[in-house]
Amino acid sequence: MPCGTQTNIAMHRRKLIKNATIVNENRTFVGAVLIDNDRIEEIIEGVEAVPSIPADIVVDASGCFLLPGVIDEHVHFRDPGLTHKADMYTESRAALAGGVTTVLDMPNTVPQTTSAETLNEKMETAARKCCVNYGFFIGATADNVPLLRTLNPRKVAGVKLFMGSSTGNMLVDKEEALREIFSTVRMPIMTHCEDTDIINENMARLTAELGTEPGICCHARIRSEEACYNSTALAVNLATEYGARLHVAHVSTARELELFSADADARITAEACVPHLLYTDADYARLGARIKCNPAIKTAADREALRAALTDGRISAIGTDHAPHLLREKQGGAAKAVSGMPMVQFSLPAMLGLVDEGVLGLTDVVRLMCHHPARIFGIENRGYLREGYKADIVLVRRQSWKLTPNRIESRCGWSPLEGHTFRWAVEKTYCNGCLAYSEGHITDSDFRGQAVSFCH
Ligand code: DOR
Ligand code: ZN
């Protein structure tokens, strides 16, 4: 039952989802969740248990796993300025279809989100267009540090710092500017770490050797392990020196993992992104520029190390780096083809696939995709199934289905996972207590998410 409007919310205040296998806070148990309006009112263990308060709607979730809605801490929804690729409406629909109920969006839009005005504009656009809950990063530049100090931290996810160049020209790599940022910013700093000088040298050398633009298969040799390691080590050193709260985005090599501890309360943490957990450089031959992203997808040994770090604590969270581009923008080789791929709609089924492969457990998926993004960025009242928290909930089921283009909600209309057979399907997504997605359909095109609040 759609509930985008007040009338519907009033009509169906209480929903009971029962007989589900609930996965939450390191436990898995059969039980029920009672939703009152937009909040979780009660979590009940067992099949027999009946809540004290009657419900207006009862959903029998037998055979489903019930998880907190996924918080994707790393998306590029392209709005404003790049809406030929994607916009907040199309991509947030993709999020809902993927069981994602909150997104944190990156600042490399046009204009870049590097001022209070551009941040406010994004908030306004999201209120109109975003079908899931949202928060935004402010981009660091060499000269907006005074602004970073004055922003209301409750309204900003963190500061995104491109210590390596990527889509959008937001590079900050001069030591003086970096020192100013790390010594000043108290919100989480999320870095893109790749050393641009090393990348440029590699590109020039390979181009000279080959006498032409290197192909996609060279991408990982250009955006190399050394480029990643040096930049990540610099970020970790600066954060350590100044006591900053650092979250390194999309770690892509085994070697970088040496720089992170397994301490869940560490002030320096690492994110792995879905593409680096799914693919290796062997996949370039099959998928070409579709899986070209920055940092590059590296070797099988790197992927195995990243996968192992999901359960040993060195990786604290999984994001998607959902970065849609049109396929026609992906023409050319390692220099010309744009970097990034859509992923937000399929990250949860893909990571549940890794559960079947024995890479991690269901409770690990929930920790890495729901709990920890909330914890790292201090997102209030979300990310966990807890009484009084917002009712952001996803139901998933073991079910085989093949990804065909007609299922893709993202505006770009393609996925590197086309043709893949998933073993898990998202059945229902509840966002703020509303059933916003159900069995292949967005239930109400008018439903909108809320701005989340941060307590850093
Ligand atoms: O591959 C990438 N694409 N890496 C980034 O850092 C940016 C992203 C994009 O916005 O296209
Ligand atoms: Zn990104």
XYZ file of C-alpha atoms and ligand atoms in Angstrom:
468
model
C 0.000 0.000 0.000
C 1.598 3.280 -1.052
C 1.864 5.884 1.651
C 3.369 8.990 0.144
C 0.498 11.130 1.297
C -0.599 12.113 4.762
C -3.997 10.496 4.257
C -2.445 7.153 3.629
C -0.049 7.469 6.543
C -2.995 8.258 8.783
C -4.991 5.352 7.381
C -2.250 2.837 7.997
C -0.275 3.961 10.991
C 0.730 0.535 12.255
C 2.232 -2.211 10.166
C 3.348 -5.556 11.444
C 5.893 -7.506 9.428
C 5.937 -10.987 10.891
C 7.589 -14.388 10.411
C 10.729 -12.812 8.989
C 14.278 -13.884 9.669
C 15.638 -10.697 11.181
C 19.330 -9.877 10.752
C 20.520 -7.106 13.022
C 23.359 -6.177 15.405
C 25.241 -9.412 14.934
C 22.199 -11.644 15.490
C 19.821 -13.597 13.276
C 16.424 -14.615 14.634
C 12.856 -15.217 13.525
C 10.498 -12.489 14.602
C 8.376 -9.489 13.781
C 8.771 -5.752 13.507
C 5.948 -3.397 14.389
C 6.046 -0.055 12.612
C 4.119 2.930 13.917
C 3.974 5.665 11.295
C 7.630 6.286 10.383
C 9.250 4.590 13.405
C 10.013 1.100 14.609
C 7.767 0.647 17.597
C 8.638 -2.870 18.657
C 10.898 -5.747 17.652
C 9.419 -9.049 18.686
C 11.298 -12.338 18.774
C 9.616 -15.581 17.758
C 6.732 -16.632 15.514
C 4.136 -16.969 18.210
C 4.640 -13.568 19.731
C 1.812 -11.109 19.150
C 2.429 -7.435 19.813
C 0.319 -5.801 22.464
C -0.947 -3.219 19.991
C -3.046 -4.255 16.996
C -1.753 -3.450 13.514
C -3.611 -1.985 10.557
C -1.574 -3.983 8.056
C 0.000 -7.391 8.632
C 2.677 -8.598 6.236
C 3.602 -12.263 6.359
C 7.309 -12.241 5.533
C 7.802 -16.017 5.766
C 10.854 -16.987 3.754
C 12.242 -13.431 3.797
C 15.208 -11.977 5.593
C 14.476 -8.612 7.167
C 17.404 -6.185 7.337
C 17.818 -2.499 8.105
C 17.594 -0.488 4.887
C 21.000 -0.185 3.273
C 22.850 3.109 3.735
C 24.965 3.703 0.653
C 27.619 6.077 1.931
C 29.100 6.762 -1.518
C 26.973 7.698 -4.531
C 27.258 10.176 -7.389
C 23.702 11.079 -8.366
C 24.914 13.742 -10.875
C 22.370 16.340 -9.868
C 22.789 19.235 -10.682
C 24.523 19.712 -13.976
C 25.099 16.191 -15.224
C 21.503 15.116 -15.448
C 21.922 13.654 -18.910
C 23.671 10.803 -17.050
C 21.426 10.567 -13.997
C 19.435 12.655 -11.563
C 18.239 12.409 -8.005
C 14.865 11.025 -9.028
C 16.078 8.268 -11.355
C 18.953 7.143 -9.143
C 16.956 7.209 -5.934
C 14.397 4.954 -7.609
C 17.266 2.608 -8.407
C 18.266 2.820 -4.741
C 14.774 1.871 -3.547
C 14.682 -1.078 -5.939
C 17.987 -2.194 -4.434
C 16.911 -2.007 -0.798
C 18.867 1.197 -0.215
C 16.971 3.663 1.983
C 19.626 6.337 2.574
C 22.327 7.712 0.288
C 25.241 10.048 0.898
C 25.940 11.927 -2.313
C 29.255 13.264 -3.567
C 30.115 16.846 -4.517
C 31.578 16.439 -8.023
C 28.493 17.823 -9.715
C 28.165 20.946 -11.871
C 28.451 23.278 -10.108
C 30.606 21.500 -7.574
C 29.186 21.298 -4.056
C 31.853 23.424 -2.435
C 29.827 26.315 -0.982
C 26.902 26.766 1.399
C 24.737 27.877 -1.542
C 25.400 24.830 -3.695
C 24.863 22.571 -0.683
C 21.510 24.228 0.076
C 20.481 23.919 -3.556
C 21.184 20.193 -3.437
C 19.086 19.869 -0.278
C 16.218 21.636 -2.037
C 16.530 19.480 -5.134
C 16.580 16.339 -3.005
C 13.459 17.386 -1.102
C 11.686 17.599 -4.471
C 13.224 14.626 -6.249
C 14.855 12.087 -3.937
C 12.854 8.917 -3.239
C 15.175 7.790 -0.413
C 16.708 9.573 2.578
C 19.725 11.683 1.779
C 22.768 13.528 3.010
C 25.512 15.377 1.141
C 29.246 15.782 1.286
C 30.792 19.188 0.856
C 33.812 19.170 -1.428
C 37.131 20.485 -0.135
C 39.041 22.951 -2.305
C 42.358 24.644 -1.759
C 40.541 27.733 -0.497
C 37.212 26.829 1.100
C 38.599 25.729 4.475
C 37.081 28.729 6.321
C 33.670 27.628 5.042
C 34.224 24.024 6.163
C 34.677 25.371 9.669
C 31.392 27.276 9.730
C 28.983 24.734 8.227
C 26.397 23.201 10.534
C 27.838 19.702 11.073
C 24.379 18.258 11.744
C 23.474 18.917 8.137
C 26.603 17.694 6.351
C 27.747 14.083 5.940
C 31.392 15.084 5.833
C 34.067 16.629 3.666
C 35.015 14.877 0.426
C 38.620 15.393 -0.458
C 39.957 14.334 -3.837
C 43.659 13.726 -3.141
C 43.718 12.179 -6.613
C 42.087 13.545 -9.731
C 38.948 11.895 -11.012
C 35.648 12.861 -12.633
C 35.003 16.536 -11.930
C 38.377 18.227 -11.467
C 38.350 18.556 -7.708
C 41.981 17.719 -7.046
C 43.610 19.056 -3.878
C 47.121 17.663 -3.528
C 49.414 20.459 -2.393
C 50.763 19.665 1.038
C 49.979 23.068 2.506
C 46.305 22.856 1.537
C 46.064 19.285 2.792
C 47.588 20.242 6.141
C 45.091 23.053 6.509
C 42.188 20.707 5.816
C 43.357 17.888 8.096
C 44.196 20.277 10.932
C 40.893 22.158 10.720
C 38.063 19.842 9.771
C 36.429 17.946 12.645
C 33.710 16.252 10.585
C 34.643 12.993 8.843
C 36.980 13.569 5.911
C 36.366 11.066 3.147
C 39.277 10.901 0.751
C 39.795 9.695 -2.773
C 43.417 8.581 -2.609
C 45.510 8.246 -5.768
C 48.771 10.058 -6.440
C 48.242 12.086 -9.601
C 51.940 12.557 -10.394
C 52.478 8.790 -10.433
C 49.376 8.304 -12.586
C 50.542 10.942 -15.075
C 54.020 9.399 -15.282
C 52.559 5.935 -15.856
C 50.244 7.238 -18.539
C 53.045 9.103 -20.351
C 55.401 6.111 -20.189
C 52.840 3.596 -21.459
C 51.619 5.913 -24.192
C 55.214 6.356 -25.390
C 55.899 2.617 -25.239
C 52.729 1.682 -27.147
C 52.781 4.655 -29.503
C 49.054 5.115 -28.932
C 46.476 5.595 -26.168
C 46.735 2.600 -23.801
C 43.703 0.293 -23.825
C 41.360 -0.285 -20.886
C 43.375 -3.346 -19.866
C 46.232 -0.944 -18.935
C 44.056 1.053 -16.544
C 45.322 -0.702 -13.412
C 48.930 -0.236 -14.489
C 48.344 3.500 -14.933
C 46.270 4.043 -11.813
C 48.649 1.712 -10.064
C 49.015 0.129 -6.650
C 51.837 2.555 -5.908
C 49.640 5.549 -6.787
C 46.996 4.312 -4.351
C 49.359 3.318 -1.577
C 51.351 6.554 -1.544
C 48.288 8.732 -1.426
C 46.483 6.627 1.195
C 49.629 6.582 3.355
C 49.802 10.372 3.133
C 46.144 10.713 4.167
C 46.627 8.311 7.084
C 49.776 10.148 8.217
C 48.091 13.550 8.092
C 45.004 12.291 9.901
C 47.183 10.706 12.571
C 49.242 13.856 12.994
C 46.194 16.095 13.409
C 43.792 13.641 15.039
C 41.341 13.985 12.147
C 38.453 11.594 11.506
C 39.443 9.981 8.206
C 37.471 7.528 6.083
C 39.408 6.426 2.994
C 37.038 5.729 0.111
C 37.236 2.722 -2.209
C 40.434 1.075 -1.028
C 41.492 -1.089 -3.960
C 44.765 -2.826 -3.062
C 45.989 -5.381 -0.565
C 48.902 -3.133 0.300
C 46.758 -0.201 1.449
C 45.053 -2.499 3.955
C 48.283 -2.520 5.978
C 47.496 1.076 6.876
C 44.251 0.293 8.719
C 43.567 -1.307 12.064
C 40.823 -3.739 12.952
C 39.643 -1.492 15.798
C 35.950 -0.725 15.314
C 36.368 2.589 17.150
C 39.392 3.773 15.181
C 39.401 7.362 13.928
C 40.895 6.159 10.657
C 38.709 3.762 8.685
C 38.468 2.314 5.202
C 35.659 1.740 2.736
C 35.564 -0.966 0.081
C 33.336 -0.445 -2.932
C 31.276 -3.095 -4.645
C 33.145 -3.017 -8.000
C 36.466 -3.783 -6.268
C 34.832 -6.635 -4.367
C 33.251 -8.159 -7.467
C 35.786 -7.784 -10.255
C 39.463 -8.318 -11.023
C 41.689 -7.120 -13.873
C 40.836 -10.367 -15.685
C 37.339 -8.925 -16.195
C 38.598 -6.032 -18.365
C 38.778 -8.424 -21.340
C 35.044 -9.208 -20.992
C 33.617 -5.956 -19.696
C 36.095 -3.334 -20.941
C 35.278 0.276 -20.091
C 32.066 -0.775 -18.314
C 34.202 -1.588 -15.273
C 36.673 1.246 -15.724
C 36.580 3.200 -12.485
C 38.957 5.229 -10.335
C 40.740 3.804 -8.485
C 41.116 0.991 -10.991
C 40.007 -2.563 -10.360
C 43.243 -4.385 -9.557
C 44.414 -8.007 -9.367
C 42.697 -11.132 -8.055
C 45.075 -11.044 -5.073
C 43.910 -7.510 -4.288
C 40.275 -8.531 -4.492
C 40.870 -11.520 -2.211
C 42.609 -9.298 0.336
C 39.743 -6.789 0.242
C 37.249 -9.602 0.700
C 39.187 -10.972 3.665
C 39.303 -7.499 5.215
C 35.490 -7.351 5.241
C 35.430 -9.784 8.131
C 38.699 -9.020 9.906
C 37.664 -5.411 10.581
C 40.125 -3.506 8.413
C 37.323 -2.583 6.028
C 34.642 -0.797 8.035
C 31.986 -0.192 5.408
C 30.861 -1.098 1.901
C 29.703 1.637 -0.477
C 28.946 1.426 -4.157
C 30.672 4.454 -5.684
C 27.565 4.472 -7.880
C 28.882 6.645 -10.719
C 26.622 6.437 -13.756
C 27.808 7.560 -17.185
C 26.275 7.013 -20.592
C 27.722 4.079 -22.489
C 28.692 6.394 -25.330
C 30.897 8.319 -22.883
C 32.756 5.097 -22.246
C 34.269 4.944 -25.701
C 38.058 4.993 -26.107
C 40.950 3.661 -24.088
C 42.411 4.251 -20.648
C 42.796 7.987 -21.217
C 39.545 8.810 -22.954
C 36.808 6.527 -21.606
C 35.144 8.033 -18.543
C 35.461 6.268 -15.188
C 32.665 4.948 -13.034
C 29.709 2.578 -13.237
C 26.166 2.396 -11.864
C 25.776 0.010 -8.915
C 23.289 1.255 -6.301
C 20.425 -0.967 -7.487
C 22.343 -4.225 -7.315
C 24.799 -3.826 -4.457
C 22.720 -5.668 -1.870
C 21.914 -8.725 -4.036
C 25.549 -8.760 -5.198
C 26.920 -8.705 -1.647
C 24.399 -11.375 -0.595
C 25.887 -13.398 -3.441
C 29.223 -13.161 -1.627
C 27.492 -14.639 1.414
C 26.653 -17.688 -0.704
C 30.285 -17.840 -1.801
C 31.345 -17.955 1.847
C 33.143 -14.600 1.702
C 31.153 -13.087 4.560
C 28.047 -13.738 6.634
C 24.634 -12.067 6.607
C 25.404 -10.206 9.804
C 28.616 -8.921 8.193
C 26.645 -7.572 5.230
C 24.340 -5.743 7.625
C 27.229 -4.394 9.673
C 29.139 -3.149 6.616
C 26.230 -1.791 4.575
C 23.811 -0.571 7.262
C 25.250 -0.208 10.774
C 28.708 1.121 10.054
C 27.818 3.775 7.480
C 25.418 5.159 10.128
C 28.095 4.945 12.790
C 30.954 6.375 10.738
C 28.974 9.437 9.691
C 26.886 9.701 12.862
C 23.564 9.338 11.029
C 20.870 9.680 13.641
C 18.142 7.075 14.208
C 18.942 4.971 11.166
C 21.092 2.039 10.129
C 19.910 -0.310 12.900
C 16.657 -2.034 13.755
C 15.986 -0.425 17.113
C 12.836 0.651 18.836
C 12.298 4.359 18.222
C 14.531 4.387 15.131
C 13.180 5.277 11.703
C 11.522 2.319 9.983
C 13.972 1.888 7.104
C 13.673 -1.805 6.327
C 14.371 -4.160 3.452
C 13.010 -7.644 2.878
C 15.165 -9.937 0.746
C 14.537 -13.464 -0.385
C 16.579 -16.280 -1.895
C 15.370 -16.254 -5.470
C 17.197 -16.639 -8.790
C 16.729 -13.961 -11.387
C 18.694 -12.730 -14.349
C 19.496 -9.047 -14.790
C 18.040 -7.815 -18.058
C 18.173 -4.132 -19.113
C 14.424 -3.608 -18.595
C 14.936 -3.929 -14.828
C 17.428 -1.081 -14.650
C 16.081 2.079 -13.010
C 19.211 4.216 -13.496
C 18.923 6.732 -16.302
C 22.043 5.448 -18.057
C 20.186 2.185 -18.720
C 23.089 -0.229 -18.456
C 24.887 -2.220 -15.788
C 28.134 -4.169 -15.762
C 26.043 -6.935 -14.186
C 23.695 -7.386 -17.162
C 23.264 -11.096 -17.837
C 24.286 -12.009 -14.301
C 22.046 -14.423 -12.438
C 21.492 -13.237 -8.872
C 20.517 -15.688 -6.147
C 18.866 -13.047 -3.964
C 16.093 -10.591 -4.731
C 14.945 -7.447 -2.963
C 11.261 -8.040 -2.276
C 10.144 -4.958 -0.362
C 11.744 -1.706 0.713
C 10.222 0.381 3.505
C 11.518 3.912 3.793
C 10.432 5.908 6.863
C 7.763 3.283 7.462
C 6.315 3.521 3.953
C 6.300 0.598 1.579
C 8.086 2.381 -1.237
C 9.128 -0.606 -3.373
C 7.447 -3.969 -3.697
C 8.195 -6.941 -5.950
C 9.560 -5.122 -8.944
C 7.632 -1.874 -8.622
C 8.062 1.521 -7.035
C 4.734 1.695 -5.234
C 4.255 5.450 -5.322
C 6.182 7.763 -7.662
C 5.358 10.685 -5.360
C 7.024 9.222 -2.283
C 10.040 11.232 -1.128
C 12.746 10.555 1.450
C 13.972 12.879 4.187
C 17.173 14.748 4.920
C 19.116 12.775 7.531
C 20.799 14.397 10.537
C 24.376 13.825 11.593
C 25.907 13.749 15.033
C 29.635 13.676 14.329
O 35.364 6.022 -11.189
C 35.037 7.039 -10.602
N 33.959 7.736 -10.986
N 35.784 7.456 -9.576
C 35.571 8.672 -9.020
O 36.313 9.030 -8.152
C 34.512 9.545 -9.495
C 33.463 8.785 -10.170
C 32.568 9.682 -10.989
O 32.048 10.639 -10.412
O 32.379 9.437 -12.167
Zn 33.173 8.146 -5.824
